[in-house]
Amino acid sequence: MSVGSFYKQSASGGLITLQPAAADIRAFESFAAACPKAAAVAQRRAINKTIGWLRTHIARTVSKEQRIAQRAVRQRLRSYLAKGSAVSGKLWFGLNPIEASRIGRPRETKNGVSVAGRRYVGAFYKRVHGGNPDIWIRTASKHFRAADYPDSDLTSPLHRGGQRRGSMDADQYGRFPVAKAKVNLDTVRPAFDQWTRRAHQRLLEILRQELNYELHKYLRKSPRA
């Protein structure tokens, strides 16, 4: 039996699953029994419209609260729409730290780099060993703050020796180790419950609209008594 919408979180992201519970469509049971294909179409359409609504809502909310460009947030959102006989859709949001260079337009100053209202004193904006430009700081700098450079494991003796360890940025290793400025997204984790509840309520509203639409189509095609 369908249990309705829910979410799951992991270290790297959160996955919201949208689906109506059996009780949500009980009022339309007779129509669903008479026209199962039309009811299924209405359900898929409602799910997919709600995923689009939720994607927009999350992008706007996170952008405003975290001072991150919406385009950067949208790149962390991945939609899995309901297709075929599927009765659910999913929206995944990546929660790994995001590169500070992507949250706005970096500007170099005499003291460091600023972007989207954040200041990285002692940092510089350039390409390091190829790739796209990013915001970096030498790990030996007196301005280095671990909170501004998450994923920088400076305690490792292998790191201090210039060797690569695990999945850290390769650019942190070498003669002059550097760390990449990133923004931690862990503070958005508590919002998943609220997002899921609001999305499920929105799903029910759109589901009623879509089922009514299919019902009116069915009645127009039916012979009049």
Short mmCIF file of C-alpha atoms in Angstrom, two decimals:
data_model
loop_
_atom_site.label_atom_id
_atom_site.label_comp_id
_atom_site.label_asym_id
_atom_site.label_seq_id
_atom_site.Cartn_x
_atom_site.Cartn_y
_atom_site.Cartn_z
CA MET A 1 0.00 0.00 0.00
CA SER A 2 1.24 3.50 -0.83
CA VAL A 3 2.42 5.35 2.27
CA GLY A 4 2.57 8.82 0.74
CA SER A 5 5.55 11.14 0.28
CA PHE A 6 8.73 10.77 2.31
CA TYR A 7 12.42 11.70 2.30
CA LYS A 8 15.78 10.10 3.06
CA GLN A 9 19.10 11.76 3.74
CA SER A 10 22.66 10.60 3.34
CA ALA A 11 26.08 12.20 3.81
CA SER A 12 26.06 13.52 0.25
CA GLY A 13 22.43 14.44 -0.35
CA GLY A 14 18.74 14.22 0.36
CA LEU A 15 16.14 12.37 -1.73
CA ILE A 16 12.47 13.39 -1.62
CA THR A 17 9.98 10.84 -2.97
CA LEU A 18 6.56 12.17 -3.97
CA GLN A 19 3.63 9.80 -4.22
CA PRO A 20 -0.02 9.93 -3.16
CA ALA A 21 -1.14 7.47 -0.53
CA ALA A 22 -4.11 5.22 -1.22
CA ALA A 23 -6.30 7.36 1.04
CA ASP A 24 -5.41 10.47 -0.98
CA ILE A 25 -7.34 9.28 -4.04
CA ARG A 26 -10.14 7.43 -2.28
CA ALA A 27 -12.67 10.04 -3.32
CA PHE A 28 -11.94 9.15 -6.95
CA GLU A 29 -12.02 5.38 -6.56
CA SER A 30 -15.06 4.91 -8.78
CA PHE A 31 -13.52 6.96 -11.57
CA ALA A 32 -10.17 5.21 -11.20
CA ALA A 33 -11.92 1.85 -11.44
CA ALA A 34 -13.81 2.90 -14.56
CA CYS A 35 -10.89 4.67 -16.25
CA PRO A 36 -7.63 3.35 -14.78
CA LYS A 37 -5.50 4.70 -17.64
CA ALA A 38 -6.88 8.22 -17.32
CA ALA A 39 -6.44 8.13 -13.54
CA ALA A 40 -2.83 6.98 -13.94
CA VAL A 41 -2.13 9.80 -16.41
CA ALA A 42 -3.58 12.34 -13.97
CA GLN A 43 -1.47 10.95 -11.15
CA ARG A 44 1.79 11.06 -13.15
CA ARG A 45 1.04 14.58 -14.35
CA ALA A 46 0.35 15.75 -10.79
CA ILE A 47 3.58 14.20 -9.50
CA ASN A 48 5.71 15.75 -12.24
CA LYS A 49 4.15 19.19 -11.85
CA THR A 50 4.77 19.03 -8.11
CA ILE A 51 8.41 18.07 -8.62
CA GLY A 52 8.84 21.14 -10.81
CA TRP A 53 7.14 23.30 -8.16
CA LEU A 54 9.32 21.84 -5.41
CA ARG A 55 12.51 22.30 -7.45
CA THR A 56 11.72 25.99 -7.92
CA HIS A 57 10.79 26.43 -4.24
CA ILE A 58 13.98 24.79 -2.95
CA ALA A 59 16.20 26.76 -5.34
CA ARG A 60 14.67 30.07 -4.25
CA THR A 61 14.72 29.26 -0.55
CA VAL A 62 18.30 27.96 -0.40
CA SER A 63 19.53 30.80 -2.61
CA LYS A 64 18.03 33.41 -0.29
CA GLU A 65 18.97 31.80 3.03
CA GLN A 66 22.49 30.70 2.07
CA ARG A 67 23.33 33.67 -0.19
CA ILE A 68 24.02 31.39 -3.14
CA ALA A 69 23.18 32.07 -6.78
CA GLN A 70 20.04 30.16 -7.83
CA ARG A 71 21.81 28.66 -10.83
CA ALA A 72 24.32 27.02 -8.46
CA VAL A 73 21.51 25.55 -6.34
CA ARG A 74 19.65 24.27 -9.40
CA GLN A 75 22.78 22.42 -10.51
CA ARG A 76 22.52 20.45 -7.24
CA LEU A 77 18.91 19.41 -7.93
CA ARG A 78 18.19 16.31 -9.98
CA SER A 79 14.63 15.37 -10.98
CA TYR A 80 13.40 11.82 -11.57
CA LEU A 81 9.97 12.22 -13.14
CA ALA A 82 7.20 9.65 -13.06
CA LYS A 83 7.03 7.76 -16.35
CA GLY A 84 5.13 4.78 -17.69
CA SER A 85 3.52 2.83 -14.88
CA ALA A 86 5.47 4.63 -12.14
CA VAL A 87 3.38 5.94 -9.25
CA SER A 88 6.10 8.12 -7.71
CA GLY A 89 8.69 10.72 -8.64
CA LYS A 90 11.87 11.82 -6.91
CA LEU A 91 13.92 14.97 -6.39
CA TRP A 92 17.53 14.69 -5.23
CA PHE A 93 19.46 17.59 -3.68
CA GLY A 94 23.25 17.32 -3.35
CA LEU A 95 24.52 18.45 0.06
CA ASN A 96 28.27 18.23 -0.42
CA PRO A 97 30.07 21.57 0.10
CA ILE A 98 29.76 23.76 -2.98
CA GLU A 99 32.69 25.66 -4.48
CA ALA A 100 32.55 29.30 -3.38
CA SER A 101 33.46 30.38 -6.90
CA ARG A 102 30.05 29.09 -8.10
CA ILE A 103 27.81 30.92 -5.63
CA GLY A 104 28.27 34.32 -7.30
CA ARG A 105 30.84 36.43 -9.14
CA PRO A 106 34.24 36.33 -7.40
CA ARG A 107 36.09 39.64 -7.09
CA GLU A 108 39.73 39.89 -6.14
CA THR A 109 40.70 42.64 -3.72
CA LYS A 110 43.99 43.63 -2.19
CA ASN A 111 43.06 41.60 0.90
CA GLY A 112 41.72 38.47 -0.79
CA VAL A 113 38.55 37.48 -2.63
CA SER A 114 34.91 38.40 -2.07
CA VAL A 115 31.87 36.63 -3.52
CA ALA A 116 28.14 36.82 -2.73
CA GLY A 117 28.74 38.78 0.48
CA ARG A 118 31.46 36.43 1.74
CA ARG A 119 35.07 37.48 2.19
CA TYR A 120 38.03 35.13 1.97
CA VAL A 121 40.96 37.09 3.37
CA GLY A 122 44.34 35.95 2.09
CA ALA A 123 42.78 33.94 -0.75
CA PHE A 124 43.31 34.29 -4.50
CA TYR A 125 41.17 33.55 -7.56
CA LYS A 126 42.93 31.70 -10.37
CA ARG A 127 43.47 28.38 -12.08
CA VAL A 128 45.60 25.96 -10.11
CA HIS A 129 47.10 23.11 -12.14
CA GLY A 130 44.56 23.62 -14.94
CA GLY A 131 40.78 23.45 -14.80
CA ASN A 132 38.45 26.36 -14.10
CA PRO A 133 39.42 29.27 -11.85
CA ASP A 134 38.56 28.82 -8.18
CA ILE A 135 39.10 30.55 -4.87
CA TRP A 136 42.20 29.18 -3.15
CA ILE A 137 44.34 29.84 -0.12
CA ARG A 138 47.73 28.48 0.86
CA THR A 139 47.22 26.15 3.80
CA ALA A 140 50.19 27.77 5.55
CA SER A 141 48.52 31.20 5.45
CA LYS A 142 47.70 32.82 8.78
CA HIS A 143 44.25 33.59 7.33
CA PHE A 144 43.35 29.97 6.70
CA ARG A 145 40.11 28.97 8.49
CA ALA A 146 38.98 25.37 8.19
CA ALA A 147 35.28 26.43 8.26
CA ASP A 148 35.78 28.33 4.99
CA TYR A 149 37.62 25.44 3.34
CA PRO A 150 35.67 22.25 4.14
CA ASP A 151 37.06 18.93 2.87
CA SER A 152 40.59 20.11 3.68
CA ASP A 153 42.13 17.37 5.83
CA LEU A 154 45.26 19.17 7.02
CA THR A 155 45.89 16.81 9.93
CA SER A 156 47.06 13.97 7.72
CA PRO A 157 50.82 13.33 7.72
CA LEU A 158 50.42 12.24 4.10
CA HIS A 159 49.03 15.66 3.26
CA ARG A 160 51.88 17.42 5.00
CA GLY A 161 54.29 15.28 3.06
CA GLY A 162 52.79 16.33 -0.25
CA GLN A 163 51.16 12.96 -1.04
CA ARG A 164 47.60 12.39 -2.08
CA ARG A 165 45.18 10.87 0.42
CA GLY A 166 41.66 9.61 -0.24
CA SER A 167 39.34 11.75 -2.36
CA MET A 168 40.70 15.16 -1.42
CA ASP A 169 41.30 17.77 -4.10
CA ALA A 170 44.47 16.89 -5.93
CA ASP A 171 45.43 20.57 -5.92
CA GLN A 172 45.94 20.45 -2.15
CA TYR A 173 49.10 18.46 -2.64
CA GLY A 174 52.52 19.47 -3.80
CA ARG A 175 55.22 21.87 -2.79
CA PHE A 176 52.79 24.65 -1.89
CA PRO A 177 49.57 22.98 -0.65
CA VAL A 178 46.42 25.00 -1.21
CA ALA A 179 42.80 24.54 -0.17
CA LYS A 180 39.68 25.42 -2.15
CA ALA A 181 37.05 27.72 -0.64
CA LYS A 182 33.67 26.01 -0.33
CA VAL A 183 30.31 26.66 1.30
CA ASN A 184 28.91 24.00 3.62
CA LEU A 185 25.25 23.09 2.97
CA ASP A 186 24.63 21.04 6.12
CA THR A 187 22.46 23.81 7.56
CA VAL A 188 19.71 23.04 5.02
CA ARG A 189 19.25 19.46 6.23
CA PRO A 190 16.54 20.27 8.82
CA ALA A 191 14.38 21.76 6.06
CA PHE A 192 13.80 18.44 4.27
CA ASP A 193 10.90 17.48 6.50
CA GLN A 194 9.19 20.82 5.88
CA TRP A 195 9.83 20.67 2.13
CA THR A 196 8.38 17.16 1.93
CA ARG A 197 5.24 18.06 3.86
CA ARG A 198 4.61 21.18 1.79
CA ALA A 199 5.27 19.31 -1.45
CA HIS A 200 2.87 16.52 -0.48
CA GLN A 201 0.13 19.06 0.27
CA ARG A 202 0.80 20.68 -3.10
CA LEU A 203 0.69 17.24 -4.74
CA LEU A 204 -2.80 16.61 -3.35
CA GLU A 205 -4.03 19.97 -4.64
CA ILE A 206 -2.71 19.33 -8.15
CA LEU A 207 -3.90 15.70 -8.08
CA ARG A 208 -7.47 16.85 -7.44
CA GLN A 209 -7.21 19.29 -10.34
CA GLU A 210 -5.80 16.68 -12.71
CA LEU A 211 -8.34 14.00 -11.72
CA ASN A 212 -11.18 16.47 -12.15
CA TYR A 213 -9.81 17.39 -15.57
CA GLU A 214 -9.71 13.73 -16.63
CA LEU A 215 -13.17 13.16 -15.14
CA HIS A 216 -14.67 16.02 -17.17
CA LYS A 217 -13.02 14.63 -20.31
CA TYR A 218 -14.56 11.24 -19.57
CA LEU A 219 -18.03 12.72 -18.99
CA ARG A 220 -17.90 14.72 -22.21
CA LYS A 221 -17.20 11.53 -24.15
CA SER A 222 -19.88 9.49 -22.39
CA PRO A 223 -23.33 9.19 -24.08
CA ARG A 224 -25.99 11.35 -22.45
CA ALA A 225 -28.92 9.62 -20.85
#
